[in-house]
Tab-separated table of C-alpha atoms in Angstrom:
chain	number	residue	atom	x	y	z
A	1	UNK	CA	0.487	0.094	-0.374
A	2	UNK	CA	1.024	3.650	-1.279
A	3	UNK	CA	1.851	6.277	1.505
A	4	UNK	CA	-0.727	8.619	0.885
A	5	UNK	CA	1.589	12.445	0.377
A	6	UNK	CA	-0.063	15.331	2.537
A	7	UNK	CA	-1.302	18.180	-0.145
A	8	UNK	CA	0.728	20.933	-0.287
A	9	UNK	CA	-1.549	24.099	0.112
A	10	UNK	CA	-1.646	26.463	-2.986
A	11	UNK	CA	-0.046	29.786	-3.027
A	12	UNK	CA	-3.600	31.505	-2.857
A	13	UNK	CA	-4.020	30.140	0.099
A	14	UNK	CA	-0.965	30.600	1.610
A	15	UNK	CA	-1.534	33.818	1.151
A	16	UNK	CA	-5.058	33.611	2.405
A	17	UNK	CA	-4.159	31.871	5.901
A	18	UNK	CA	-1.563	34.406	6.199
A	19	UNK	CA	-3.776	37.086	6.190
A	20	UNK	CA	-5.904	35.780	8.069
A	21	UNK	CA	-3.291	35.021	11.177
A	22	UNK	CA	-2.512	38.660	10.156
A	23	UNK	CA	-5.801	40.107	10.413
A	24	UNK	CA	-6.348	38.109	13.950
A	25	UNK	CA	-3.117	39.502	15.701
A	26	UNK	CA	-4.159	43.021	14.409
A	27	UNK	CA	-7.605	42.229	16.015
A	28	UNK	CA	-6.164	41.409	19.318
A	29	UNK	CA	-4.356	44.428	19.364
A	30	UNK	CA	-7.041	47.097	18.403
A	31	UNK	CA	-9.192	45.196	21.024
A	32	UNK	CA	-6.626	46.061	23.823
A	33	UNK	CA	-6.442	49.555	22.832
A	34	UNK	CA	-10.207	49.847	22.878
A	35	UNK	CA	-10.136	48.236	26.619
A	36	UNK	CA	-7.320	51.077	27.132
A	37	UNK	CA	-8.937	54.429	25.604
A	38	UNK	CA	-12.294	53.474	27.569
A	39	UNK	CA	-9.946	53.006	30.761
A	40	UNK	CA	-9.140	56.580	29.468
A	41	UNK	CA	-12.610	57.865	29.163
A	42	UNK	CA	-14.152	56.582	32.131
A	43	UNK	CA	-11.617	58.946	34.174
A	44	UNK	CA	-10.014	55.384	35.772
A	45	UNK	CA	-6.370	56.794	35.006
A	46	UNK	CA	-7.041	60.317	36.023
A	47	UNK	CA	-9.376	63.340	35.096
A	48	UNK	CA	-9.005	64.518	31.923
A	49	UNK	CA	-9.501	67.910	30.467
A	50	UNK	CA	-12.172	68.447	27.468
A	51	UNK	CA	-9.536	68.712	24.760
A	52	UNK	CA	-8.155	65.041	25.619
A	53	UNK	CA	-11.474	63.792	25.712
A	54	UNK	CA	-12.524	64.473	22.565
A	55	UNK	CA	-8.956	63.790	21.062
A	56	UNK	CA	-9.603	60.470	22.767
A	57	UNK	CA	-13.238	59.940	21.805
A	58	UNK	CA	-12.121	60.903	17.762
A	59	UNK	CA	-9.457	57.476	18.865
A	60	UNK	CA	-11.992	55.516	19.990
A	61	UNK	CA	-14.365	55.698	16.460
A	62	UNK	CA	-10.344	54.959	14.582
A	63	UNK	CA	-10.399	52.561	16.575
A	64	UNK	CA	-13.607	50.937	15.871
A	65	UNK	CA	-13.569	51.669	12.112
A	66	UNK	CA	-11.011	49.239	11.735
A	67	UNK	CA	-11.738	46.335	14.179
A	68	UNK	CA	-15.396	45.964	11.728
A	69	UNK	CA	-13.517	46.138	8.804
A	70	UNK	CA	-10.891	43.469	9.724
A	71	UNK	CA	-14.617	41.627	11.158
A	72	UNK	CA	-15.784	42.199	7.995
A	73	UNK	CA	-13.066	41.246	5.642
A	74	UNK	CA	-12.357	37.732	7.528
A	75	UNK	CA	-15.760	36.955	8.193
A	76	UNK	CA	-16.242	36.911	3.965
A	77	UNK	CA	-13.031	35.016	3.412
A	78	UNK	CA	-14.835	32.994	6.356
A	79	UNK	CA	-17.953	32.572	4.087
A	80	UNK	CA	-16.668	31.996	0.872
A	81	UNK	CA	-15.263	28.595	1.838
A	82	UNK	CA	-11.492	30.091	0.711
A	83	UNK	CA	-9.989	29.245	4.250
A	84	UNK	CA	-11.505	26.620	6.634
A	85	UNK	CA	-14.180	24.639	5.048
A	86	UNK	CA	-18.176	24.200	5.998
A	87	UNK	CA	-18.203	22.206	9.089
A	88	UNK	CA	-22.146	19.717	8.930
A	89	UNK	CA	-23.699	19.534	12.010
A	90	UNK	CA	-26.612	19.647	13.873
A	91	UNK	CA	-27.924	23.148	15.644
A	92	UNK	CA	-30.896	23.527	17.553
A	93	UNK	CA	-31.714	26.800	15.718
A	94	UNK	CA	-33.963	28.051	18.900
A	95	UNK	CA	-31.138	27.654	20.824
A	96	UNK	CA	-28.283	29.656	18.321
A	97	UNK	CA	-30.908	32.285	18.288
A	98	UNK	CA	-31.332	32.374	21.704
A	99	UNK	CA	-27.663	33.041	22.314
A	100	UNK	CA	-27.288	35.535	19.490
A	101	UNK	CA	-29.647	37.950	21.514
A	102	UNK	CA	-28.077	37.442	24.250
A	103	UNK	CA	-24.779	38.862	22.401
A	104	UNK	CA	-26.394	41.745	21.553
A	105	UNK	CA	-28.469	42.509	24.120
A	106	UNK	CA	-26.271	44.779	26.005
A	107	UNK	CA	-25.985	46.624	22.662
A	108	UNK	CA	-29.202	47.213	22.521
A	109	UNK	CA	-30.040	48.625	26.138
A	110	UNK	CA	-27.418	50.833	25.085
A	111	UNK	CA	-29.540	52.707	22.053
A	112	UNK	CA	-32.700	52.454	24.522
A	113	UNK	CA	-33.277	49.081	22.492
A	114	UNK	CA	-35.470	45.798	22.740
A	115	UNK	CA	-34.991	42.605	21.347
A	116	UNK	CA	-38.563	41.291	20.784
A	117	UNK	CA	-38.073	37.324	19.783
A	118	UNK	CA	-41.092	35.508	19.452
A	119	UNK	CA	-41.263	31.601	18.004
A	120	UNK	CA	-43.769	29.287	17.380
A	121	UNK	CA	-41.632	26.246	17.873
A	122	UNK	CA	-39.315	24.739	20.681
A	123	UNK	CA	-36.962	22.174	19.219
A	124	UNK	CA	-36.101	22.957	15.725
A	125	UNK	CA	-32.910	21.198	14.119
A	126	UNK	CA	-31.401	22.265	11.017
A	127	UNK	CA	-26.983	20.939	9.677
A	128	UNK	CA	-24.674	23.145	9.219
A	129	UNK	CA	-21.729	25.569	10.450
A	130	UNK	CA	-22.360	27.427	13.518
A	131	UNK	CA	-19.744	29.695	13.324
A	132	UNK	CA	-21.060	31.105	10.239
A	133	UNK	CA	-24.494	30.582	11.025
A	134	UNK	CA	-23.888	33.382	14.227
A	135	UNK	CA	-21.698	35.176	11.960
A	136	UNK	CA	-25.165	35.674	9.577
A	137	UNK	CA	-27.228	36.070	12.557
A	138	UNK	CA	-24.556	38.860	13.884
A	139	UNK	CA	-24.721	40.683	11.163
A	140	UNK	CA	-28.092	41.084	10.828
A	141	UNK	CA	-28.716	41.929	14.262
A	142	UNK	CA	-25.576	44.496	13.980
A	143	UNK	CA	-27.584	46.232	11.805
A	144	UNK	CA	-30.459	46.596	13.017
A	145	UNK	CA	-29.155	47.902	16.385
A	146	UNK	CA	-26.976	50.393	14.011
A	147	UNK	CA	-29.293	51.346	12.149
A	148	UNK	CA	-32.658	50.775	13.616
A	149	UNK	CA	-34.277	54.331	15.987
A	150	UNK	CA	-32.942	54.775	19.754
A	151	UNK	CA	-35.715	53.533	21.837
A	152	UNK	CA	-38.208	51.433	19.805
A	153	UNK	CA	-37.867	47.282	19.659
A	154	UNK	CA	-36.509	45.007	17.194
A	155	UNK	CA	-38.804	41.959	16.227
A	156	UNK	CA	-36.413	38.936	16.204
A	157	UNK	CA	-39.166	36.315	14.721
A	158	UNK	CA	-39.148	31.862	13.720
A	159	UNK	CA	-41.351	30.218	12.633
A	160	UNK	CA	-41.685	26.673	10.635
A	161	UNK	CA	-43.023	24.214	8.443
A	162	UNK	CA	-42.043	20.296	8.178
A	163	UNK	CA	-39.288	21.256	5.435
A	164	UNK	CA	-38.204	24.493	6.489
A	165	UNK	CA	-37.377	27.089	9.422
A	166	UNK	CA	-37.771	31.080	8.162
A	167	UNK	CA	-35.930	33.858	10.356
A	168	UNK	CA	-37.072	37.651	9.941
A	169	UNK	CA	-35.203	40.511	11.382
A	170	UNK	CA	-37.143	43.807	11.736
A	171	UNK	CA	-36.013	47.284	12.358
A	172	UNK	CA	-38.021	50.306	13.120
A	173	UNK	CA	-34.712	52.157	10.991
A	174	UNK	CA	-34.109	54.473	7.977
A	175	UNK	CA	-34.949	52.145	5.258
A	176	UNK	CA	-33.038	51.343	2.130
A	177	UNK	CA	-33.947	54.004	-1.050
A	178	UNK	CA	-35.285	51.902	-3.818
A	179	UNK	CA	-33.416	52.789	-7.030
A	180	UNK	CA	-30.148	50.960	-4.717
A	181	UNK	CA	-32.176	48.122	-2.973
A	182	UNK	CA	-30.226	45.881	-6.026
A	183	UNK	CA	-27.193	46.106	-4.455
A	184	UNK	CA	-28.137	44.882	-1.673
A	185	UNK	CA	-26.148	41.919	-1.090
A	186	UNK	CA	-23.181	42.620	-3.593
A	187	UNK	CA	-19.880	43.925	-2.443
A	188	UNK	CA	-18.739	46.899	-0.666
A	189	UNK	CA	-22.507	47.839	-0.863
A	190	UNK	CA	-23.784	50.711	1.129
A	191	UNK	CA	-27.108	52.284	1.557
A	192	UNK	CA	-27.038	56.284	0.813
A	193	UNK	CA	-28.560	57.061	3.720
A	194	UNK	CA	-26.242	54.855	5.744
A	195	UNK	CA	-22.754	56.145	4.516
A	196	UNK	CA	-24.081	59.664	5.645
A	197	UNK	CA	-24.774	58.159	9.477
A	198	UNK	CA	-22.453	55.206	10.529
A	199	UNK	CA	-18.768	54.054	9.196
A	200	UNK	CA	-18.964	50.866	7.603
A	201	UNK	CA	-17.615	49.107	4.508
A	202	UNK	CA	-20.720	47.292	3.078
A	203	UNK	CA	-18.797	43.156	3.065
A	204	UNK	CA	-21.435	42.060	5.648
A	205	UNK	CA	-24.699	41.287	4.024
A	206	UNK	CA	-22.386	39.964	0.907
A	207	UNK	CA	-21.059	36.968	3.342
A	208	UNK	CA	-24.457	37.485	5.195
A	209	UNK	CA	-26.217	36.106	1.991
A	210	UNK	CA	-23.125	33.928	0.818
A	211	UNK	CA	-23.427	31.434	4.102
A	212	UNK	CA	-26.992	31.171	4.031
A	213	UNK	CA	-26.759	29.779	0.040
A	214	UNK	CA	-24.132	27.732	1.365
A	215	UNK	CA	-26.298	26.148	4.255
A	216	UNK	CA	-29.059	25.772	0.925
A	217	UNK	CA	-30.969	28.078	2.019
A	218	UNK	CA	-32.460	32.200	0.375
A	219	UNK	CA	-32.389	35.374	2.287
A	220	UNK	CA	-35.108	38.355	1.046
A	221	UNK	CA	-35.621	41.572	2.787
A	222	UNK	CA	-38.173	44.616	2.496
A	223	UNK	CA	-37.504	47.722	3.550
A	224	UNK	CA	-39.622	50.797	3.526
A	225	UNK	CA	-39.622	54.616	5.156
A	226	UNK	CA	-40.407	53.139	8.651
A	227	UNK	CA	-37.261	50.776	8.677
A	228	UNK	CA	-36.577	47.031	6.825
A	229	UNK	CA	-37.089	43.551	7.305
A	230	UNK	CA	-34.919	40.512	6.828
A	231	UNK	CA	-36.221	36.420	6.452
A	232	UNK	CA	-33.676	33.694	6.159
A	233	UNK	CA	-35.862	29.927	5.165
A	234	UNK	CA	-33.014	26.901	6.174
A	235	UNK	CA	-34.156	23.438	6.016
A	236	UNK	CA	-35.181	21.559	8.616
A	237	UNK	CA	-33.136	18.449	9.080
A	238	UNK	CA	-34.756	15.673	7.732
A	239	UNK	CA	-33.039	12.340	9.370
A	240	UNK	CA	-35.064	10.469	11.762
A	241	UNK	CA	-33.387	11.653	14.941
A	242	UNK	CA	-33.724	15.102	14.447
A	243	UNK	CA	-37.765	14.849	13.988
A	244	UNK	CA	-39.729	15.854	16.494
A	245	UNK	CA	-41.426	13.269	18.111
A	246	UNK	CA	-44.997	12.067	18.496
A	247	UNK	CA	-46.718	10.370	21.010
């Protein structure tokens, strides 16, 4: 029997791996700076003058933009499957949604917002890569908080049939101009009204769509002057051990 020879990574894969490692190290350093800035701004290391506080707030904003750019770029690479392969495992979608909501509860509260969750099911199993699905859901919920109006609710709803799970996330924000909606899921697209209010690079929705489609699902949206709703459908596992038990 011939011994198998490990396949050497391609030059392209080596470049991708190098980028991911470098980006991870840079993000770690920027995150450390973030908490240092917070200590200074909160006065934990001494009282600041107004001028010092203004400069530190500007530095914090720039730092946050860099962290966001790195996260978005890494997520696109992961979504396209260019680095780590997709792993298929059983996922209880209700549990995943509860975890994602918990991740953003504090951030929403800072804007006076509440995430209202409703579901018609209790234990629905899908097959997929939990890490990448978490990225997709994070992107949508983060956008709902970022572009939603302060002191409003975000509605997250789960409904199921025998074959599909449908997740919707609705905000009460600015909506997307009609003439720009066809570009929604393209790389680097940001709506004109969003660019005027918040920083970003326009990679989150592109990555989200790639992840959902790799899971044999679909994503759509509806938008207007009173907000936007994103809807995801994912196939439910039909393996006998994952189907609801009947008495």
